[in-house]
Amino acid sequence: MVDPWFFEVLPNRPAPFLDECMSGYLLRLAQVNGFSSYWDFVSDLFPDWKRPQQIRMLHWEYPVEQWGRVPLRTHLPVVALNRLTVTAWVEKFRSLPNRSRSRYLSPGHFLKGVVRPELRVCSLCLQEQPYVRLVWRLAPVSTCVEHGCWLQHCCSRCGAELAAAEPGSQYLRCSACGLDLRQLPLVPVSHVVLEQQRHLLPSLYFLLDPDTTLVRGVDDLVPNGDSTLAQRIGLKFHYLRSQLGYSIQAFARKLGVAHGLLSALEAGGQVPFPLYLSYLEALSQSWPDLAALQVPADFIVQVQLPRHLPLRLCPNAACASHQPQTQPRVVLLADLPERQAARFRCTDCGRRFTRSYDGILLTKPRRASIHPGDPPTVPKPVEEVALLTTWGLQGEDNRQIAHRLGWGEKTVRMYWIALNLETQVHQAQQRRREKEKRERLADLKARLEQVLQPLLNQDETISLRQLGRAMGYNSDFLHSCPTLTTWAQALIQPHNDHVRQKRKETATSQILQALDELKGSNQLVKVGEIAQKAGMNYAQLREDFPGLLPVIHQALTEHRAQLLELQRKDQLERIDAAVSRLVAKGARLSYQVILQEAGLSIHGSKNPVIRDALIRWMGIFAPRD
C-alpha cells in the first residue's frame, strides 16, 4: 500500500473531543486520512510493534510505548493526549508504571475492573456526535443516562462482540460484518438502574479529571513525611472505617473479600482498582467527599503507635513483658471491636491471652501444675481409675482411653502423673506401638506377596507405583514406607533385570536381522525405521538400548556408501552408453547433449564423478551446450 501522505505530520488532524477516548480517536484519524488498513496506520505510529495483535493493547485506553509517533503525527501535546485515557485515574492512586515495559506488560494487568476490553456504545449519541466517549469504556458504566438506554456491546446483525481496537477495526462499524454502529437498536433501562448510574457518574468524572486530586498536600501527610499516594488514601479509608465502628475483619466480611486485601489497601499496598470502588461504595461516600476529607491529627498519631498499647501486658508474672514497655514484645493477633476485646501473644514466653478494652483478662486461668503423688484436681470414680490403670499399663493410647471412659485427654494425663505411672505407661504405649507397627508391616508384606505373584508370571517390568495401585492404595503408597520399599525392590529387581535382558536380546536380534536385510536393499534407511522393525521408536531405542545405536549408525553408513558406489557405476555406464549412441548417429557432442541422452540432470556436471566421465570423453575445453 502507498501511504496517502508523505510528510511527518498527518494532512488531516481533527482535534479530539473533550470526552473522546484514545482508541476511538486513533480510528477516526485513520479514516479521515484515507487508510484502508488500520494496521498500516498503527504500525507507523508505533514502529516497534511487529504483530497486528499488539493493536489490542489500545483498547485499555492507556498510553503505550510512550505514545510512539502520535504526538509527531498529530502535533498534539502529551497532556492533551493523556486526557483521552484513564491516566488521570491511575495517577490519583499510585505512580504511573514504567512505560518502557509496556510492550511486555499489557496495561490490562492493572486496569482490569477499570476499563472493559469490549466496546459499548449508545447509537443515539453517535447519531448526534459521531465519536466514542471515554466514559463508555469504563467498567462501572453500563447505561447512557442521557437517553435512558443500555449501552450496546454486541452487533445486532451478526451477534459479534464489538471490538474497541482490533487489526480489522473500522471507525463506528462492526469489525465482523461492517454494520454502522449508529443503527444499533435501543434497549430501555429501568428507572432504578438509571438513578444508580446518575449517582455514579460524577465520581467517575472526578477520577478522570487531571485537575483533581484525592489528597491535598501537607494536610494529608503522615508525620514521617515519606508516605505515598496510596498510603495517604489508605489512611483516609482507615479513618472512615474506624468512624463506623467496623473491625477490618468485619468490614472484609461485608465486602466479601479477604481481610488481608483490606489491610494492604489501608497500608498503601498495590491492590486491584475495583477494590477501591467497592470499599468507597460500602462507606456510602463519593470520591469528591473523600478528597475533601481531612484526617484528624490525633488519629494519625494513634495510627503510628502500636494498637492497644496499655493492654499489651503478659499475664505471666514471671515474664519480662508483664510490665509496661515502650516497645512491647506482645503482638496483636486480632482486634475484636464487636466484643470490645483484643487477642495477644507474648513473644517472650509464648503465652496467648485476651483482654477487654477495659484491661480485664478474659482468658480462663490455667490449671495449676500437678506433681507425682498429688491428689488429682478432677476426682473420678474408683472403678474408672482402675480401668484407666489397667488399660494404660497395657499400652492403650491416651485418646482411646479418654474416649472409652468419657474423660478428657488432659484428665487422663493428669492421672498418670498423680498415680506416678507416667513413665511406665509411656513405655507400655511405646512397646504397643512398635508391636502394632511390626504387625502392620507383616500384614502389608503378606498383601504385597499376594498381589506380586501374578505380576511375576508376566513378561513385563514391575514398578513400585504399579504395586501400590495393585494393593488398593495410591501409586505413591510404597514410597511412604521405606522398609517396605526396600523389601519390595529386592523382590522385583531380579524379575525386572530378567525381563530387560530378554527384551534386549529380542531387540538386538530383530535389529541385527533388519540390518542384515539392508544388504539386498537399494533404498536409504533411517535409524527410526530400524527401530520400528524392533517394535519401538527412536526415543525408546536411544533410552533403553543406547549400546545398539553405534552398531546401527555404522551399518547405515556402510549401506549408504554402497548405494553411492552403485549409483556412481550406473551413471558412468549410462554416460558411456549415451556417448556410443550419439557417435553412431554422428551427432555433435557436448556436456548438455550427453547428459540429456543419458537421462541425467543438466546440472549433473557439478558432480565430480560425472564431470570426470565427461572430461574423459570430451576434454576440458569441450563445449558445454
XYZ file of C-alpha atoms in Angstrom, residues 173-485:
313
model
C -18.535 -0.071 12.335
C -18.681 -3.691 13.441
C -15.298 -5.358 12.820
C -17.015 -8.625 11.815
C -19.770 -7.582 9.401
C -19.295 -3.821 8.888
C -22.669 -2.713 10.355
C -22.841 1.001 11.144
C -22.970 1.303 14.958
C -25.404 4.222 14.632
C -28.017 1.679 13.507
C -27.876 -0.416 16.695
C -31.253 -0.775 18.474
C -32.118 0.968 21.732
C -32.912 -1.078 24.849
C -34.571 0.970 27.634
C -33.207 0.671 31.160
C -35.191 0.639 34.413
C -35.564 3.795 36.492
C -33.724 2.260 39.470
C -30.623 1.351 37.437
C -30.681 4.738 35.728
C -30.662 6.580 39.064
C -27.771 4.454 40.294
C -25.756 5.318 37.183
C -26.594 9.029 37.507
C -25.317 8.935 41.081
C -22.113 7.139 39.982
C -21.105 9.312 37.016
C -19.970 12.455 38.927
C -17.471 10.375 40.927
C -16.093 8.790 37.742
C -15.766 12.176 36.007
C -13.940 13.361 39.118
C -11.426 10.486 38.781
C -10.912 11.212 35.052
C -10.274 14.929 35.664
C -6.489 15.554 35.711
C -7.017 18.780 37.683
C -8.433 16.985 40.754
C -6.658 15.045 43.466
C -7.630 12.764 46.335
C -5.017 14.213 48.697
C -4.309 17.850 49.480
C -0.613 18.354 50.124
C 0.610 18.568 53.689
C -2.897 18.226 55.151
C -2.880 14.542 54.251
C 0.747 13.774 55.039
C 1.625 11.150 57.593
C 4.038 12.729 60.112
C 7.071 10.806 58.850
C 6.809 12.672 55.539
C 7.609 9.570 53.465
C 4.054 8.450 52.691
C 2.953 7.626 49.168
C -0.333 8.477 47.466
C -1.683 5.008 48.167
C -0.707 5.254 51.848
C -2.458 8.616 52.278
C -5.603 7.317 50.577
C -5.467 4.146 52.671
C -5.237 6.307 55.801
C -8.481 8.038 54.831
C -10.226 4.715 54.290
C -8.925 3.518 57.660
C -10.304 6.630 59.368
C -13.754 6.302 57.766
C -13.972 2.611 58.690
C -12.991 3.361 62.283
C -15.683 6.051 62.487
C -18.290 3.443 61.527
C -17.037 1.114 64.284
C -16.055 -1.777 61.981
C -13.073 -4.029 62.557
C -11.115 -4.857 59.441
C -12.336 -8.483 59.623
C -15.988 -7.422 59.913
C -15.660 -4.945 57.033
C -13.949 -7.586 54.888
C -16.899 -9.924 55.509
C -19.269 -7.132 54.476
C -17.391 -6.717 51.180
C -16.901 -10.474 50.702
C -13.113 -10.266 50.367
C -10.128 -11.469 52.377
C -9.250 -9.119 55.217
C -5.618 -9.224 54.071
C -6.627 -7.291 50.938
C -8.234 -4.536 53.006
C -5.165 -4.403 55.254
C -2.990 -3.989 52.164
C -5.263 -1.213 50.841
C -5.152 0.730 54.110
C -1.382 0.240 54.326
C -0.858 1.631 50.801
C -0.151 -1.643 49.006
C -0.775 -2.402 45.335
C -4.366 -3.696 45.298
C -6.816 -4.025 42.355
C -8.583 -0.762 41.457
C -12.105 -2.261 41.766
C -11.424 -2.807 45.488
C -11.229 0.981 45.964
C -14.618 1.370 44.263
C -16.353 -1.310 46.324
C -14.744 -0.068 49.562
C -15.928 3.507 48.971
C -19.427 2.325 47.996
C -19.650 0.355 51.260
C -18.678 3.534 53.139
C -21.511 5.456 51.343
C -19.035 8.141 50.288
C -18.141 9.756 46.955
C -14.704 10.482 45.588
C -15.124 14.296 45.963
C -16.116 13.693 49.599
C -13.021 11.544 50.141
C -10.825 14.202 48.509
C -12.232 16.893 50.844
C -11.764 14.736 53.960
C -9.016 15.779 56.359
C -7.901 13.103 58.797
C -7.579 14.481 62.371
C -4.036 14.769 63.641
C -4.774 12.771 66.790
C -5.978 9.850 64.675
C -2.748 9.942 62.647
C -0.700 9.871 65.845
C -2.819 6.998 67.146
C -2.206 5.027 63.971
C 1.546 5.453 64.325
C 1.529 3.966 67.829
C 1.083 0.222 68.464
C -2.615 -0.511 68.822
C -3.935 -1.208 72.333
C -0.584 -0.413 73.920
C -1.952 -0.326 77.537
C -3.437 -3.816 77.053
C -0.157 -5.427 75.975
C 0.821 -6.798 79.372
C 1.636 -10.503 79.610
C -0.463 -12.216 82.342
C 2.557 -14.314 83.317
C 4.024 -12.551 86.372
C 7.430 -14.153 85.790
C 7.643 -12.823 82.204
C 9.596 -9.662 81.358
C 6.611 -8.403 79.292
C 4.424 -8.358 82.429
C 5.490 -4.726 82.990
C 4.594 -1.792 80.646
C 7.139 -1.188 77.874
C 7.514 1.470 75.172
C 8.381 -1.231 72.613
C 6.266 -4.153 73.803
C 7.122 -7.695 72.790
C 3.445 -8.648 72.968
C 1.944 -8.760 69.455
C -1.683 -8.165 68.493
C -3.317 -11.248 66.987
C -6.841 -9.923 66.424
C -8.849 -6.811 67.235
C -12.472 -7.605 68.197
C -14.460 -4.336 68.365
C -17.764 -6.217 68.387
C -16.651 -7.877 71.646
C -14.743 -4.820 72.891
C -11.656 -7.016 73.253
C -8.355 -7.940 71.603
C -6.241 -11.095 71.401
C -2.467 -11.050 72.024
C 0.597 -13.305 72.093
C 3.720 -12.746 74.147
C 6.882 -13.366 72.129
C 8.933 -13.864 75.309
C 7.049 -16.740 76.928
C 4.620 -17.683 74.129
C 1.515 -17.039 76.259
C -1.710 -16.260 74.369
C -4.409 -14.231 76.078
C -7.422 -11.987 75.518
C -8.117 -8.663 77.232
C -11.168 -6.416 77.120
C -10.734 -2.783 76.212
C -11.036 -2.115 79.969
C -7.909 -4.190 80.636
C -9.712 -7.193 82.146
C -8.116 -10.565 81.367
C -10.761 -12.691 79.650
C -8.821 -15.921 79.187
C -9.502 -18.765 81.587
C -6.886 -19.192 84.349
C -4.523 -22.039 83.716
C -4.888 -25.148 85.890
C -2.135 -25.471 88.437
C 0.566 -27.973 87.563
C 0.391 -31.345 89.364
C 3.250 -33.451 90.742
C 3.548 -37.231 91.319
C 1.617 -38.253 94.419
C -0.596 -35.132 94.454
C -4.338 -35.762 94.544
C -5.996 -35.173 91.127
C -7.883 -31.866 90.875
C -10.697 -33.656 88.995
C -11.985 -36.571 91.172
C -13.126 -39.692 89.331
C -14.821 -42.960 90.491
C -12.510 -45.703 91.775
C -13.793 -48.176 89.162
C -12.887 -45.837 86.308
C -9.443 -45.168 87.793
C -8.848 -48.946 87.986
C -9.794 -49.338 84.306
C -7.571 -46.395 83.476
C -4.609 -48.088 85.193
C -5.231 -51.460 83.508
C -5.587 -50.020 80.004
C -2.640 -47.682 80.459
C -0.268 -50.465 81.525
C -1.497 -52.465 78.516
C -0.229 -49.629 76.322
C -3.510 -48.226 75.007
C -3.402 -44.732 73.570
C -4.478 -41.795 75.768
C -7.060 -40.729 73.209
C -8.622 -44.199 73.106
C -8.736 -44.397 76.917
C -10.317 -40.933 77.153
C -12.929 -41.915 74.574
C -13.800 -45.189 76.352
C -14.077 -43.536 79.778
C -15.700 -40.328 78.557
C -12.860 -38.260 80.008
C -10.737 -35.515 78.532
C -7.202 -36.272 77.367
C -5.776 -33.710 79.791
C -7.513 -35.503 82.689
C -6.006 -38.825 81.587
C -2.503 -37.314 81.531
C -3.116 -35.718 84.934
C -3.971 -39.111 86.469
C -0.788 -40.695 85.063
C 1.219 -38.060 86.922
C -0.858 -38.284 90.108
C -0.568 -42.112 90.194
C 3.171 -41.910 89.387
C 2.593 -44.140 86.338
C 3.608 -41.699 83.611
C 6.932 -43.391 82.757
C 5.526 -46.938 82.876
C 2.537 -46.017 80.725
C 4.698 -44.268 78.140
C 6.975 -47.319 77.911
C 3.952 -49.643 77.551
C 2.489 -47.408 74.847
C 5.837 -47.366 73.035
C 6.054 -51.185 73.127
C 2.473 -51.451 71.867
C 3.122 -49.022 69.013
C 6.220 -50.950 67.957
C 4.292 -54.243 68.090
C 1.434 -52.788 66.029
C 3.974 -51.405 63.588
C 5.577 -54.849 63.150
C 2.170 -56.486 62.723
C 1.111 -53.862 60.205
C 4.351 -54.313 58.274
C 3.915 -58.103 58.271
C 0.354 -57.708 57.016
C 1.491 -55.361 54.250
C 4.233 -57.782 53.227
C 1.690 -60.608 53.011
C -0.619 -58.471 50.862
C 2.312 -57.410 48.715
C 3.375 -61.008 48.099
C -0.211 -61.874 47.197
C -0.533 -59.186 44.509
C 3.071 -59.627 43.338
C 2.842 -63.311 42.388
C 0.576 -62.831 39.310
C 2.756 -59.937 38.140
C 5.919 -62.041 38.346
C 4.387 -64.523 35.863
C 4.160 -61.816 33.201
C 6.951 -60.666 30.895
C 6.580 -57.061 31.983
C 8.651 -54.914 34.310
C 7.071 -54.108 37.671
C 7.207 -50.642 39.283
C 6.571 -49.582 42.875
C 3.733 -47.335 41.704
C 2.110 -50.329 39.987
C 2.400 -52.377 43.178
C 0.836 -49.594 45.275
C -2.190 -49.467 42.983
C -2.488 -53.276 42.956
C -2.627 -53.258 46.770
C -5.555 -50.847 46.689
C -3.642 -47.707 47.657
C -2.474 -44.709 45.639
C 0.574 -45.013 43.399
C 2.912 -43.309 45.930
C 1.939 -45.509 48.899
C 5.076 -47.662 48.984
C 7.332 -44.592 48.987
C 5.814 -43.614 52.368
C 7.213 -46.796 53.986
C 10.998 -47.058 53.400
C 11.251 -50.550 54.976
C 8.529 -51.941 52.742
C 10.003 -50.153 49.730
